[in-house]
Coordinates of C-alpha atoms in Angstrom, one line a residue:
Chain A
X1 CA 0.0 0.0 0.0
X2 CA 2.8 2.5 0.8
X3 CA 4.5 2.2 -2.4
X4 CA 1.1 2.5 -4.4
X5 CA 0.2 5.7 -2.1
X6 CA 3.4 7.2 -2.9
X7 CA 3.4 6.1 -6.5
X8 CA -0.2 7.9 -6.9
X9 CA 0.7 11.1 -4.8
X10 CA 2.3 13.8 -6.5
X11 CA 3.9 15.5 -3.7
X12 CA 5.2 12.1 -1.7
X13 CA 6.6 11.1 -5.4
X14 CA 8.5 14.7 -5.2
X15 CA 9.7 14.2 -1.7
X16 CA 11.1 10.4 -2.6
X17 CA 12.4 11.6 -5.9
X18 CA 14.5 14.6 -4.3
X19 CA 16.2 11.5 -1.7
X20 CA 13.9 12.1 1.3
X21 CA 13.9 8.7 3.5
X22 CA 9.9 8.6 3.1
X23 CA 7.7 5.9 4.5
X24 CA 3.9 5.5 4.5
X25 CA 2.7 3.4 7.3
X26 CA -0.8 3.0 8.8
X27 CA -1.7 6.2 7.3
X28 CA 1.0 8.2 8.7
X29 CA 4.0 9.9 6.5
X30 CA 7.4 9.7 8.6
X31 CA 10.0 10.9 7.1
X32 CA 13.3 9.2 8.7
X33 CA 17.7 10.6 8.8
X34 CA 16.3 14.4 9.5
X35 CA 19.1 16.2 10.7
X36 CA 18.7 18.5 13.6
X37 CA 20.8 19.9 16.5
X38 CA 20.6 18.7 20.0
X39 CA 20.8 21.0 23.0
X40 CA 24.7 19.8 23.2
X41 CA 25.2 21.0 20.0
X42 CA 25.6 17.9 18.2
X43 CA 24.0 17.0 14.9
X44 CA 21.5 14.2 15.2
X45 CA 18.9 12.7 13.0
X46 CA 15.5 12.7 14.1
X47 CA 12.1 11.5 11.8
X48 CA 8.9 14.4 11.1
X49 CA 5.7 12.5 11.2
X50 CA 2.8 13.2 10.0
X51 CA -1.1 12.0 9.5
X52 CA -1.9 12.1 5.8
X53 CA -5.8 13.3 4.4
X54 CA -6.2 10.8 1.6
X55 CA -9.0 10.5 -0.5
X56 CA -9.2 7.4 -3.0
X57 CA -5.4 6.8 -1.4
X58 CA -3.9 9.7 -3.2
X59 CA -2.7 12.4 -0.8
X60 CA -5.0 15.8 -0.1
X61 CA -4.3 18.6 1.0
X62 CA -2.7 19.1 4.8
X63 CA -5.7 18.8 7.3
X64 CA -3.5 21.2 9.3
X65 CA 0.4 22.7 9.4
X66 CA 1.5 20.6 12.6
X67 CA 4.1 17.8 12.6
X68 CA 5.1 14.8 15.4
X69 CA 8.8 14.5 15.8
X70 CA 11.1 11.7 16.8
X71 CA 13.7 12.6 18.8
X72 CA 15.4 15.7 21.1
X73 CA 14.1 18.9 21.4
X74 CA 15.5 20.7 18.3
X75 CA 18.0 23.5 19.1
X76 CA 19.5 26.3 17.0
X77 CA 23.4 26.3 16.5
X78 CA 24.0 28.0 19.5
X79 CA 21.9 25.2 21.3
X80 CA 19.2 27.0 22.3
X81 CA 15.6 25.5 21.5
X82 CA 14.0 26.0 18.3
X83 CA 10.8 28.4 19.9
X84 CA 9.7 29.0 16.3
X85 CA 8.9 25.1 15.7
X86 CA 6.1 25.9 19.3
X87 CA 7.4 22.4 21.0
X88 CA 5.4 20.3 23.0
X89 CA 6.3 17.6 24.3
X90 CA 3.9 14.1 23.9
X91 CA 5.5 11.2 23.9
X92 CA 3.7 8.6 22.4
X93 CA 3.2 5.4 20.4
X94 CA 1.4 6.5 17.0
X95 CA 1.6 3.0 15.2
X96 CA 3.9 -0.3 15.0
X97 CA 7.3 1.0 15.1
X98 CA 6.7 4.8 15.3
X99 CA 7.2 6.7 18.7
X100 CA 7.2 10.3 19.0
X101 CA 8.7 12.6 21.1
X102 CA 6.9 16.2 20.3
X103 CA 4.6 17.6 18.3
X104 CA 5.9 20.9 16.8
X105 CA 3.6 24.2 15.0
X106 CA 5.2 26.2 12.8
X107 CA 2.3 28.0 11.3
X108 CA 1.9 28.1 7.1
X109 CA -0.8 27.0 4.8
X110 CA 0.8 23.8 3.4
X111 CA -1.0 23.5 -0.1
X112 CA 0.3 19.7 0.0
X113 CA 2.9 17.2 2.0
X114 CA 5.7 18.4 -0.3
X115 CA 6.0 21.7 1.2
X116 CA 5.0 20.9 4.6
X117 CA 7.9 18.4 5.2
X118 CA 10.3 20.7 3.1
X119 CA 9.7 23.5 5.5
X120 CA 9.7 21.2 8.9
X121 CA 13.4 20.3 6.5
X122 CA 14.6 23.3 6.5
X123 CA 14.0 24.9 10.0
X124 CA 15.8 21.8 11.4
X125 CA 18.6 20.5 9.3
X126 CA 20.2 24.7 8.2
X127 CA 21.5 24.7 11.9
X128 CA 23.0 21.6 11.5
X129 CA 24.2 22.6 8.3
X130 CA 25.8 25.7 10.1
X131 CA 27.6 23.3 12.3
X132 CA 28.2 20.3 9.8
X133 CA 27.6 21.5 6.1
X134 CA 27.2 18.0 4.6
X135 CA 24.2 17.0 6.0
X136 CA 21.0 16.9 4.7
X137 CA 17.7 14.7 4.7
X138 CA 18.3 14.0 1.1
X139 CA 20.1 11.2 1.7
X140 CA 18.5 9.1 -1.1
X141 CA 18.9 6.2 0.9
X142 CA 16.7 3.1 -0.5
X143 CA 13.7 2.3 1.3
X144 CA 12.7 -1.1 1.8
X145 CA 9.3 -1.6 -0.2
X146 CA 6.8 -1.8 3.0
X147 CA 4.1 -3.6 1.3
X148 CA 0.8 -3.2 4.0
X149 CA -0.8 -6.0 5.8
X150 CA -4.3 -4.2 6.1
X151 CA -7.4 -5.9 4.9
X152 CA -8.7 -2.4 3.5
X153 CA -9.1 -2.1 -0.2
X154 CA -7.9 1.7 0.3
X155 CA -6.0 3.1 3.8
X156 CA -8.0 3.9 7.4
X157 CA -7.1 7.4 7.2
X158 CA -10.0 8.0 9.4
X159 CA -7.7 6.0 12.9
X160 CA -4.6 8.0 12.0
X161 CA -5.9 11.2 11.8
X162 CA -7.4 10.2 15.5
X163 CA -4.1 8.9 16.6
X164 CA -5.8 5.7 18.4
X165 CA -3.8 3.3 15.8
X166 CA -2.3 1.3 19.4
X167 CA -6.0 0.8 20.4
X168 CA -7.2 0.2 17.1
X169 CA -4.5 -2.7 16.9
X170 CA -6.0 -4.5 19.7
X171 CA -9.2 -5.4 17.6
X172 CA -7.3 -7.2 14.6
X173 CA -8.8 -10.8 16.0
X174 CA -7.9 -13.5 13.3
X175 CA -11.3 -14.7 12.7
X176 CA -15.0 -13.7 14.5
X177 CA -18.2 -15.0 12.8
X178 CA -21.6 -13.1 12.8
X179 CA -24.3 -15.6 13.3
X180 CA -27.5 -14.1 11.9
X181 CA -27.9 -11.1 9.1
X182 CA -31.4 -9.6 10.2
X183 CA -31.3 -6.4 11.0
X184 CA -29.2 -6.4 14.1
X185 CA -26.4 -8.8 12.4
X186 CA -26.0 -6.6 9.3
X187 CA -25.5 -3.0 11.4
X188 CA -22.9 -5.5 13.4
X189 CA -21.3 -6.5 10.0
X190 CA -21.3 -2.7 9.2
X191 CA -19.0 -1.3 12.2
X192 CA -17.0 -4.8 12.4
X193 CA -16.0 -4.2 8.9
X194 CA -14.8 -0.6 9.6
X195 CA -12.0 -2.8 12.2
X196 CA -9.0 -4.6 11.7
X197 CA -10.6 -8.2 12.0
X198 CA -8.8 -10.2 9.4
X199 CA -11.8 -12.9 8.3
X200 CA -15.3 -11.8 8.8
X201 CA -17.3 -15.0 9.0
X202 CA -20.9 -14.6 7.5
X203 CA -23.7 -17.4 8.5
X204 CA -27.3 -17.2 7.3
X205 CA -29.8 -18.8 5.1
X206 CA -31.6 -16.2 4.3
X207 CA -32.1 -14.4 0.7
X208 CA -32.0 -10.3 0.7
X209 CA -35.7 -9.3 0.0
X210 CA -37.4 -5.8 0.2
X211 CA -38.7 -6.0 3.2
X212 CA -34.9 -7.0 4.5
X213 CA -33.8 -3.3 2.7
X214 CA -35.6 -1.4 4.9
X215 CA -34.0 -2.5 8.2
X216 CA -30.4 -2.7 6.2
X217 CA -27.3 -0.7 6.7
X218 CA -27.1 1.8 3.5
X219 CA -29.3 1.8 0.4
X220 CA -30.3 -1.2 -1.5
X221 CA -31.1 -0.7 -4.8
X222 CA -33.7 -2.5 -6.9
X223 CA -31.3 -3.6 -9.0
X224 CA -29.9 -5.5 -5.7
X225 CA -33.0 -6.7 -4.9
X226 CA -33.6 -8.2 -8.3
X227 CA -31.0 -9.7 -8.0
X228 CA -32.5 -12.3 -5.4
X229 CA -29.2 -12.7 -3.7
X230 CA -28.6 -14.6 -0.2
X231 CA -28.4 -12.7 2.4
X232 CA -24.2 -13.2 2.7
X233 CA -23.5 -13.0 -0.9
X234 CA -25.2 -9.7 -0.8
X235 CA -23.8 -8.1 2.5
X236 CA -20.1 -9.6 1.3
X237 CA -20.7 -7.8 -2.4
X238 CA -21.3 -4.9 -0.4
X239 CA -18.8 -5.0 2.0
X240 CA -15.9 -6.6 0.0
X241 CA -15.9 -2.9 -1.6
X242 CA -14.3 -1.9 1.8
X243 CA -12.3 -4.9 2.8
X244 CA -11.0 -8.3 2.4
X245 CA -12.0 -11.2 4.7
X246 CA -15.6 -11.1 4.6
X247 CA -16.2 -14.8 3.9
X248 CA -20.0 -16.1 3.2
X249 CA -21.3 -19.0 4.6
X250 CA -25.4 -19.9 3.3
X251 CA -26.2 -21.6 6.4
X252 CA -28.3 -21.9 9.5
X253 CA -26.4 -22.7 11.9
X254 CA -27.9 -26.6 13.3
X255 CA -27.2 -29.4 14.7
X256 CA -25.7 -30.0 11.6
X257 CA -23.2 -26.8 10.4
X258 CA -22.6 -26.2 14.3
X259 CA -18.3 -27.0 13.9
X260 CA -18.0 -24.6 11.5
X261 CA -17.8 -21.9 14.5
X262 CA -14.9 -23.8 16.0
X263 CA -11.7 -22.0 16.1
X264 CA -13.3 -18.3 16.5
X265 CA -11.7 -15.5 18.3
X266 CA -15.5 -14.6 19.1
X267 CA -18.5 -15.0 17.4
X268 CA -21.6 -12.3 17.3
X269 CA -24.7 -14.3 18.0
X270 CA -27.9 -12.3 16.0
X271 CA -30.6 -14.7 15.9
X272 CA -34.2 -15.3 17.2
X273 CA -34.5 -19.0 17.8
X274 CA -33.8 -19.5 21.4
X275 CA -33.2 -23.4 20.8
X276 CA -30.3 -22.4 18.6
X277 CA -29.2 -20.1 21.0
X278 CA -29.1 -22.9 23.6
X279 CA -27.1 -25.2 21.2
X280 CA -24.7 -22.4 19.8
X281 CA -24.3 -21.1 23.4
X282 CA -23.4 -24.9 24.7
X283 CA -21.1 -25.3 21.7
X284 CA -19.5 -21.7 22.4
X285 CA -18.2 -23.0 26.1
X286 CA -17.1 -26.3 24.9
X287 CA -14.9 -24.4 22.7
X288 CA -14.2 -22.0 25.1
X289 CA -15.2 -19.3 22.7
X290 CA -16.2 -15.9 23.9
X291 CA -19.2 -14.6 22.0
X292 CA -22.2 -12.0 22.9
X293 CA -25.9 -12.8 22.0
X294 CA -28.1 -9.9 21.6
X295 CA -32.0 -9.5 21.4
X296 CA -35.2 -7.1 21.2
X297 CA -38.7 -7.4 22.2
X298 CA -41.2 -4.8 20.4
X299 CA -44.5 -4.5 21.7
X300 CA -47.9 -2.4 20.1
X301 CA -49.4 -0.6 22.7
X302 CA -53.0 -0.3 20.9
X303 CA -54.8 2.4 22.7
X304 CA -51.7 4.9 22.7
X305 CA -50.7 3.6 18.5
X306 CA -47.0 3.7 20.3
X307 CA -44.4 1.0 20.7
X308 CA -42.5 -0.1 24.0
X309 CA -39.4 -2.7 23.9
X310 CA -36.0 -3.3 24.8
X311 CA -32.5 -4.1 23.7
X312 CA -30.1 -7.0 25.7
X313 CA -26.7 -7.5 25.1
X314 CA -25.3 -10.3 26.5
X315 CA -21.7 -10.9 26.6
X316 CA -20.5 -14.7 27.9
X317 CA -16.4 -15.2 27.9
X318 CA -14.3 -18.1 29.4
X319 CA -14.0 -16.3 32.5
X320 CA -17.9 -16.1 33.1
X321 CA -20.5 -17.6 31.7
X322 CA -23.1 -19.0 34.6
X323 CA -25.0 -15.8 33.9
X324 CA -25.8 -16.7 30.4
X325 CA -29.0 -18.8 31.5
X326 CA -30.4 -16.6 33.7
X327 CA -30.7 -13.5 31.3
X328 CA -31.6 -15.0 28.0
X329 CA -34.1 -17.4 26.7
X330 CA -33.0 -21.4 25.6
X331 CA -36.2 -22.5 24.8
X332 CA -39.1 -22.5 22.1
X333 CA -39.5 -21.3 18.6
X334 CA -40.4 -17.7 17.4
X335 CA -43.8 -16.7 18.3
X336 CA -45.7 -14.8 15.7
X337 CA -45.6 -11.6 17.6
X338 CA -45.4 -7.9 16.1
X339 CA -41.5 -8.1 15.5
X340 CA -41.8 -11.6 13.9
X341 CA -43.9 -9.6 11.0
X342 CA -40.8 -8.0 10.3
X343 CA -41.5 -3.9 11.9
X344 CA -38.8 -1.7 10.7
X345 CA -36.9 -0.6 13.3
X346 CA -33.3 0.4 11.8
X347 CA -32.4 2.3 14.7
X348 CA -33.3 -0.3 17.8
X349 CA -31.2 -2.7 15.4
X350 CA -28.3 -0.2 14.7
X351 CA -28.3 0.6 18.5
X352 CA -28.6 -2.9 19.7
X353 CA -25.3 -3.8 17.2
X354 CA -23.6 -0.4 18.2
X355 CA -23.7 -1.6 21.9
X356 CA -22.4 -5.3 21.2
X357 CA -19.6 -4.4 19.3
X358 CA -19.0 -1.4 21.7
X359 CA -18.9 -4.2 24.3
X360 CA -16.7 -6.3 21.5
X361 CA -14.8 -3.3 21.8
X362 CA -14.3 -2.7 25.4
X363 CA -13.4 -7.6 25.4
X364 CA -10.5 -6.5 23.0
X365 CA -9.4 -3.9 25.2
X366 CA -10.1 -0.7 22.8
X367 CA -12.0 1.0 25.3
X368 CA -11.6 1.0 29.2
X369 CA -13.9 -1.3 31.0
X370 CA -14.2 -0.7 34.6
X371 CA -17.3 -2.9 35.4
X372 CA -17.1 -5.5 32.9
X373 CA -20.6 -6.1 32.4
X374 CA -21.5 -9.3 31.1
X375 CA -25.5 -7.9 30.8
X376 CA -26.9 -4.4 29.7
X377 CA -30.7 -4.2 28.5
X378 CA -31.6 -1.0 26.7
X379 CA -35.3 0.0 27.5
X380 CA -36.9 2.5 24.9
X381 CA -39.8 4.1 27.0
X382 CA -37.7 5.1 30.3
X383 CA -34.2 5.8 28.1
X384 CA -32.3 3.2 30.3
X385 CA -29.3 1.3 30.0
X386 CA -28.8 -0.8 33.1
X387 CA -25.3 -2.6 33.7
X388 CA -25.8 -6.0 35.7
X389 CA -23.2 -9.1 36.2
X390 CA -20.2 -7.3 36.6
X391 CA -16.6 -8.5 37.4
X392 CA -14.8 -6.6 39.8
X393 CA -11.2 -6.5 39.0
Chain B
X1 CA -52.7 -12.0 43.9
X2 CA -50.3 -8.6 44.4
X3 CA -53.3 -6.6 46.1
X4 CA -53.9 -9.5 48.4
X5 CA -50.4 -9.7 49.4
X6 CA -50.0 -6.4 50.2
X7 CA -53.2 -5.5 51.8
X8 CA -51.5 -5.7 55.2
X9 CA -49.6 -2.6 54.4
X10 CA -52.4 -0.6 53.4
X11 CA -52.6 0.9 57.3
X12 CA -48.5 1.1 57.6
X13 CA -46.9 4.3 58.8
X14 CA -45.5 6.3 56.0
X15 CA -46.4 3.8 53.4
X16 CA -49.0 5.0 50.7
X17 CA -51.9 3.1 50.1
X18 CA -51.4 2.2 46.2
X19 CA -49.0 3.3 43.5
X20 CA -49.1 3.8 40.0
X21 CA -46.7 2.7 37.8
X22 CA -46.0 2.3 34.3
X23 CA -45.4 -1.3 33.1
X24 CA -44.6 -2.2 29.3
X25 CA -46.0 1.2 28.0
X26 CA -49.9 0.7 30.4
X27 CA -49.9 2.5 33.5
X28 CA -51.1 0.1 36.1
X29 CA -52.1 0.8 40.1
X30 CA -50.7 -1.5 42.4
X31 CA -50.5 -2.2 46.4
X32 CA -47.2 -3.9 46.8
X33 CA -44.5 -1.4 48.5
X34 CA -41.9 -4.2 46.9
X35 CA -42.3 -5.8 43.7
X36 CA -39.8 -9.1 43.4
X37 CA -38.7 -10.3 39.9
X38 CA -42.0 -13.1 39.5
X39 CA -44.6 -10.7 40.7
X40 CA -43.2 -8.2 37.9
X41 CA -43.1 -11.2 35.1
X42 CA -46.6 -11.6 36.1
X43 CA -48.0 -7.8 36.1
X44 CA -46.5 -8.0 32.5
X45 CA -47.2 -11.3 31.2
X46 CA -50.1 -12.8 33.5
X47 CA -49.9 -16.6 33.4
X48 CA -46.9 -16.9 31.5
X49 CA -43.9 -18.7 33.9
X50 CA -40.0 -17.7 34.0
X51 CA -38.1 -21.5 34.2
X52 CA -34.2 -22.4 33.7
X53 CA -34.6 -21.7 30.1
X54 CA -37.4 -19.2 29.4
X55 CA -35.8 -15.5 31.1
X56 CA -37.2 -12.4 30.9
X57 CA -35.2 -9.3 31.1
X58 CA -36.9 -6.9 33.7
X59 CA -35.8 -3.4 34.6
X60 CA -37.4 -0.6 36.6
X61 CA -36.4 3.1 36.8
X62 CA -37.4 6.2 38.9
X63 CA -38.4 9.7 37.5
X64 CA -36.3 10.6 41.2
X65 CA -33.6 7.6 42.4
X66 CA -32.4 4.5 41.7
X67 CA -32.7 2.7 38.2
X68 CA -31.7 -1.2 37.8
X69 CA -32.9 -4.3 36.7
X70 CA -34.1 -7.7 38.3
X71 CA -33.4 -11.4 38.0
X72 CA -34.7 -14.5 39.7
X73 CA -34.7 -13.9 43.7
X74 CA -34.1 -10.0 43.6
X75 CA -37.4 -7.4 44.4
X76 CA -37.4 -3.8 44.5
X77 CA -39.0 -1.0 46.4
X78 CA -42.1 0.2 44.1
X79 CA -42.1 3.9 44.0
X80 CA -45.1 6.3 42.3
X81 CA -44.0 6.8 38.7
X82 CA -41.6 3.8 38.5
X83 CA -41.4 2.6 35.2
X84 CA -41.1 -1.4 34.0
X85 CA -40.4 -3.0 31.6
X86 CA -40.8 -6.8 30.9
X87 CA -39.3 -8.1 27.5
X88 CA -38.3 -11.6 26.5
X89 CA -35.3 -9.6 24.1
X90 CA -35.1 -12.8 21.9
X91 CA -35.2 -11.1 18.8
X92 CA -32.6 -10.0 16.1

């Protein structure tokens, strides 16, 4: 990916042509042998980083004029600090390999990432030139081709712009399955997508119908639904234009296709038949799998022509799972209630898969967890989220 | 059942006579000062029975104090304006 980037971008091709040591990695520029004086006035080498705005993976212009550095603070010949550069100090882990030591602000309108790095260049390598005048940043030192192991199609600009790539990292499972693409497993499919997860696991029987469209992440067209696609060749069409790894499977999961979830780092569980919930459930702590299981009940109330209901989201991991059983149903078919007649309700579904791969989130480690709650039920009519078996640390 | 159950509190001290709560959307009055995890199944879903493998998810809150949920063997103190909710949450 980081040689295609450059290859596409006009002003990285500039800077690698002219001998700058440039790498692109995880959506960040660094730009490595940048000569600079320390406080002892000694010339060092030091890296400028910076987060590139990419569109269609060719670079944009600067989102602003700041730059991360790796190394001391930068001095002037006479060793006294570089004011003009507006150091601050922020050490910090920005992505595999790439740790920075300040962020510095020297104010310009950077029409692209040629003349920004130029000009960070330039302020930092003349007083070393003043003290050693063969240095320079040009060094046109070869750069190792860093091919990209991401499973995007084009780079997550969006996490290095953020500067949460080390959190990020920590959700790049191996393989997780979604079990179930109604409308709470699709919205699930949609934000798991937007992750690192290598192999996204699809599992339904289903075909994509019209009625599905309406409770579906993004816009179905006809054409799509003419198409009379499964369910998971249509959501992998769709999602495959983001990402590799999304892997159909056109099955129910029974008695029958339960093995294929063995060897999951974690499995979404978005069905409605609480016997296969029992089995998948059983088969999930056999395995010792974690997985969560999420749910909704809709109700009509007639005389008010309002609905009432509720989200759960379950989580059940190796270190607790006796809960499981006491929250959520194992038993009996579907009933032909009002949800079972297929009621749109995009949000409750989006918000019921926003807070299981939130709680996906918080397993992996991306977001702080202090209670650990294995159990949260949404409920619509008093605005509620409650937070019940917890783990205390 | 839950009126006859409580109708020993109805003369209590600083206890109010009957409250009215909201449960699943329908406001209901009731007698019970605590409400334990069947009784509320029942105010919701009369008849129907909780067992190892059929849950329900129940929570209550409070336009003033404590929100929270209850399982199997918990109750909580019923409070004017408390509202319930009693969902089965098996759907995706």
């Amino acid at each position: 990916m980081s040689v295609k980037l450059i290859a596409r971008s006009p002003d990285l091709k500039r800077l690698q042509d002219e001998g700058y040591e440039i790498e692109v990695r995880s959506g960040f520029l660094i730009v490595r042998s940048v000569p600079y004086v320390t406080s002892g006035r000694t010339v060092a080498l030091g890296a400028v980083v910076t987060d590139l705005a990419l569109n269609d993976d060719i670079t944009q212009k600067p989102r602003d004029h700041q730059v991360w550095f790796a190394g001391e603070l930068p001095c002037h010949a006479t060793g006294a600090p570089i004011t003009a550069l507006g150091p601050q100090q922020c050490r910090q882990k920005l992505c595999e390999g790439v740790v920075v030591d300040f962020r510095f602000s020297a104010k310009a309108d950077y029409p692209d990432y040629y003349a920004k790095i130029t000009q960070y260049d330039e302020i930092l390598s003349n007083p070393a030139r003043s003290l050693k005048p063969d240095v320079t940043a040009r060094t046109f030192r070869p750069i190792e081709a860093c091919e990209e192991d991401s499973v995007f199609l084009y780079a997550d600009s969006a996490t290095s712009r953020a500067g949460i790539v080390p959190a990020s990292i920590k959700l790049a499972m191996k393989k997780i399955a979604v079990v179930g693409l109604g409308g709470t497993g699709a919205y699930v499919l949609d934000l798991v997508a937007k992750t690192p997860v290598h192999e996204i696991h699809l599992f339904d029987g289903d075909r994509f119908l019209q009625h599905n469209a309406f409770r579906s992440p993004g816009a179905a067209s006809l054409d799509d639904l003419r198409q009379n696609l499964s369910k998971v060749e249509y959501y992998t069409s769709l999602y495959s234009r983001l990402r590799r790894g999304v892997i159909p499977n056109q099955e129910f999961i029974s008695d029958e296709t339960i093995g294929y979830l063995a060897n999951f780092d974690f499995v979404f569980v978005c069905i409605d038949r609480p016997t296969v919930r029992k089995m998948i459930s059983e088969f999930m702590r056999l395995n010792n799998i974690p997985f969560i299981d999420v749910g909704m009940e809709l109700e009509m109330i007639e005389d008010q022509a309002c609905l009432v209901g509720a989200c759960r989201i379950t989580l059940s991991t190796p270190g607790k799972r006796d809960h499981f059983a006491r929250h959520v149903s194992l038993e009996g078919a579907v009933a032909e209630d009002l949800y079972g007649t297929n009621i749109q309700v995009a949000d409750l579904n989006a918000l019921n898969a926003a807070l299981a791969v939130l709680k996906w989130k918080k397993f992996c480690g991306f977001y702080q967890d202090c209670y650990q709650e294995h159990q949260s039920v949404y409920a619509i009519n008093a605005h509620q989220l409650t937070r019940d078996e917890t783990v205390t640390m | 059942m839950i009126q006859e159950k409580a109708s020993h509190q109805v003369d209590a001290p600083g206890h109010q006579k009957s409250f009215t709560i909201i449960v699943n959307g329908r406001r209901r009055t009731i007698t019970d000062h605590k409400l334990t995890y069947i009784e509320a199944v029942h105010l919701a879903y009369p008849g129907e029975q909780p067992s190892e493998t059929v849950s329900f998810t129940v929570t209550y809150s409070n336009p003033h104090g404590k929100d929270g949920s209850l399982v199997e063997g918990q109750e909580v103190k019923v409070q004017d304006g408390m509202v319930l909710n009693v969902r089965k949450t098996d759907r995706s």
